[in-house]
Amino acid sequence: MSEAEYDLVIVGGGITGASVAWDASLRGLKVALLEKGDFAHGTTSGSSKLTHGGLRYLVNGELKLVRESLRERRVWEQVAPHMVHPLPFIIPTYGWGMKGPVVLSIGLTFYDLLSYDRNWLSDTDKKLPGFRSISRGETLDLIPSLPRDGLTGGKIYYDCQMFAPERLCLSVLMGAVEYGAKAANYAEVTRFVTEASASGNTKRISGVEVTDHLTGETHMVKGRVVVNGGGPWADKMIGMAEEHKPSRRLMRSKGIHIITRDISGKYAFAIQSDIGGHFFVIPWRGHTIIGTTDKLYEGDPDKVGVSEDDIEDFLRVVNNGLPGLELTRDDVIHFYAGLRPLIDDSEEGEEKDSYTASREAEVCDHSKLDGIEGLISALGGKWTTSRALAEEVVDMALTKLGREAKCETEATPVHGGEIGRLKSFIERAKRAHPDMSEEAIENLVMYYGSEYERVLEMAEGDNADAKLKRRLGLNVPDIGAQVIHAVRNEMAQTLSDVIFRRTGLGTLGTPGTDVVKRVAELMARELDWDETRLANEMAETLKRFETVSPESQKASA
């Protein structure tokens, strides 16, 4: 990267940065992307795994955001058919006021009207029905743990769910690389390179200084336009460019999720708690995700984690909303946290409220905002609308570059997305590999889509190891070939990269020390790790399954 000049240098390898790289590359721009950790390691992988319109935003009157989200939900179904799937939700109704069936029916009618194009899809299995009402008895049959006083019935409506958001982000980024983009993880931008602008009255950013965390070396990467896609770190990047208090501020909202045994069946529940707002109960990979909290976080974004206090506080909220569950700490199999970057429009000294803050995004042209040429910031936004946000960013970048090109991402499949009807593709894949377990094949298709055969190449051909087709453990569908593929073709540098982001091995909780060791040994063979490095990688990865102390998340000086 340091030997070339790019049209676009993107800082941040989450879904915002990856989407910008994908869009820009498809439009013919020369792109470099830099990520200080691993791709998708932050907010992107810490979400509720939903691709949704945001029904509650209707209450705030954010019709434009809801419409955009619903349109983008359909786009993700179309371009990532192996990753984004319909999910039915139940909302219980109480009384005849704001939580009653009449008000909710009006809201859901608007929701369906705003998603008028939801079934413009080629795969009939992806189509979403309109909402319908169910009786009090049916609601209790499906959610027996509900409070019963005042319950009048329920509504069933549809949104979508991602099979693995971190994997979808990587598929987007690999789509960019297919079209010529360059990407590097563990490459931290530590300084903006500036020069006087043509007018001499302002400064112009002409590139970035990057520290390679794998070698310790420092490099310069030149770019005609730099895009700040730093997510929860974006305001810190603005501060680095301006060398003073950033002109645009973010508030960070911490959302934790817990994973339990399957307590939801095939339906997701949208539940209101009297002591902590609403939360979702979501079926996922044979388990249930419960989330999310929405608390203002003022600590170091690099140190966000889940404490025992976080879990106990959230369990109280869940048991208040669903008293029949009576969940305890022993029911929590796994947990994770993410930070929502929300635009902070509060006045100095005004109390901040992350729950009611808008989820709308903002694209900042710093030449107009701060007199800094060559810098664009993408702030805030939702996972669902990341593609549309990227389109706006690239439109602005093209204007600065004096070029024109149409956005192609709305109709271009992500890497691995060219599969047609998902159900048929899975059946053909199973028939093509009768020597493998059906669960392993289905998992491969869900993770890699049309590229799953490339993973199996790691276990086939000359000098290949047929054992790499075997599952890595009795209770996991992932196979050894995925580990080798992650190292050779997906820039996996650490054990955590493979356990948490290239595969789903660690996303449901610890797969067991024996499985972690098996993966570590495969990686050690590929990357020439010695015994000390192997032991350190295992220790660091296993630590990720532990809670953190509240003090460890405090802001650094």
Coordinates of C-alpha atoms in Angstrom, one line a residue, residues 38 64 114 231 290 292 328 373-374 379 395 428 456 550:
D38 CA -9.3 -7.5 13.0
K64 CA -37.5 8.3 6.5
L114 CA -43.4 1.4 4.2
G231 CA -17.6 3.5 14.2
I290 CA -31.6 -12.0 24.5
T292 CA -30.0 -5.6 24.2
T328 CA -30.6 -17.2 36.5
E373 CA -9.8 19.2 2.5
G374 CA -9.8 15.5 1.6
L379 CA -21.0 8.8 11.6
D395 CA -21.1 9.8 -4.1
R428 CA -27.3 -29.8 -4.1
L456 CA -13.1 -27.9 0.8
P550 CA -16.4 -2.7 35.7

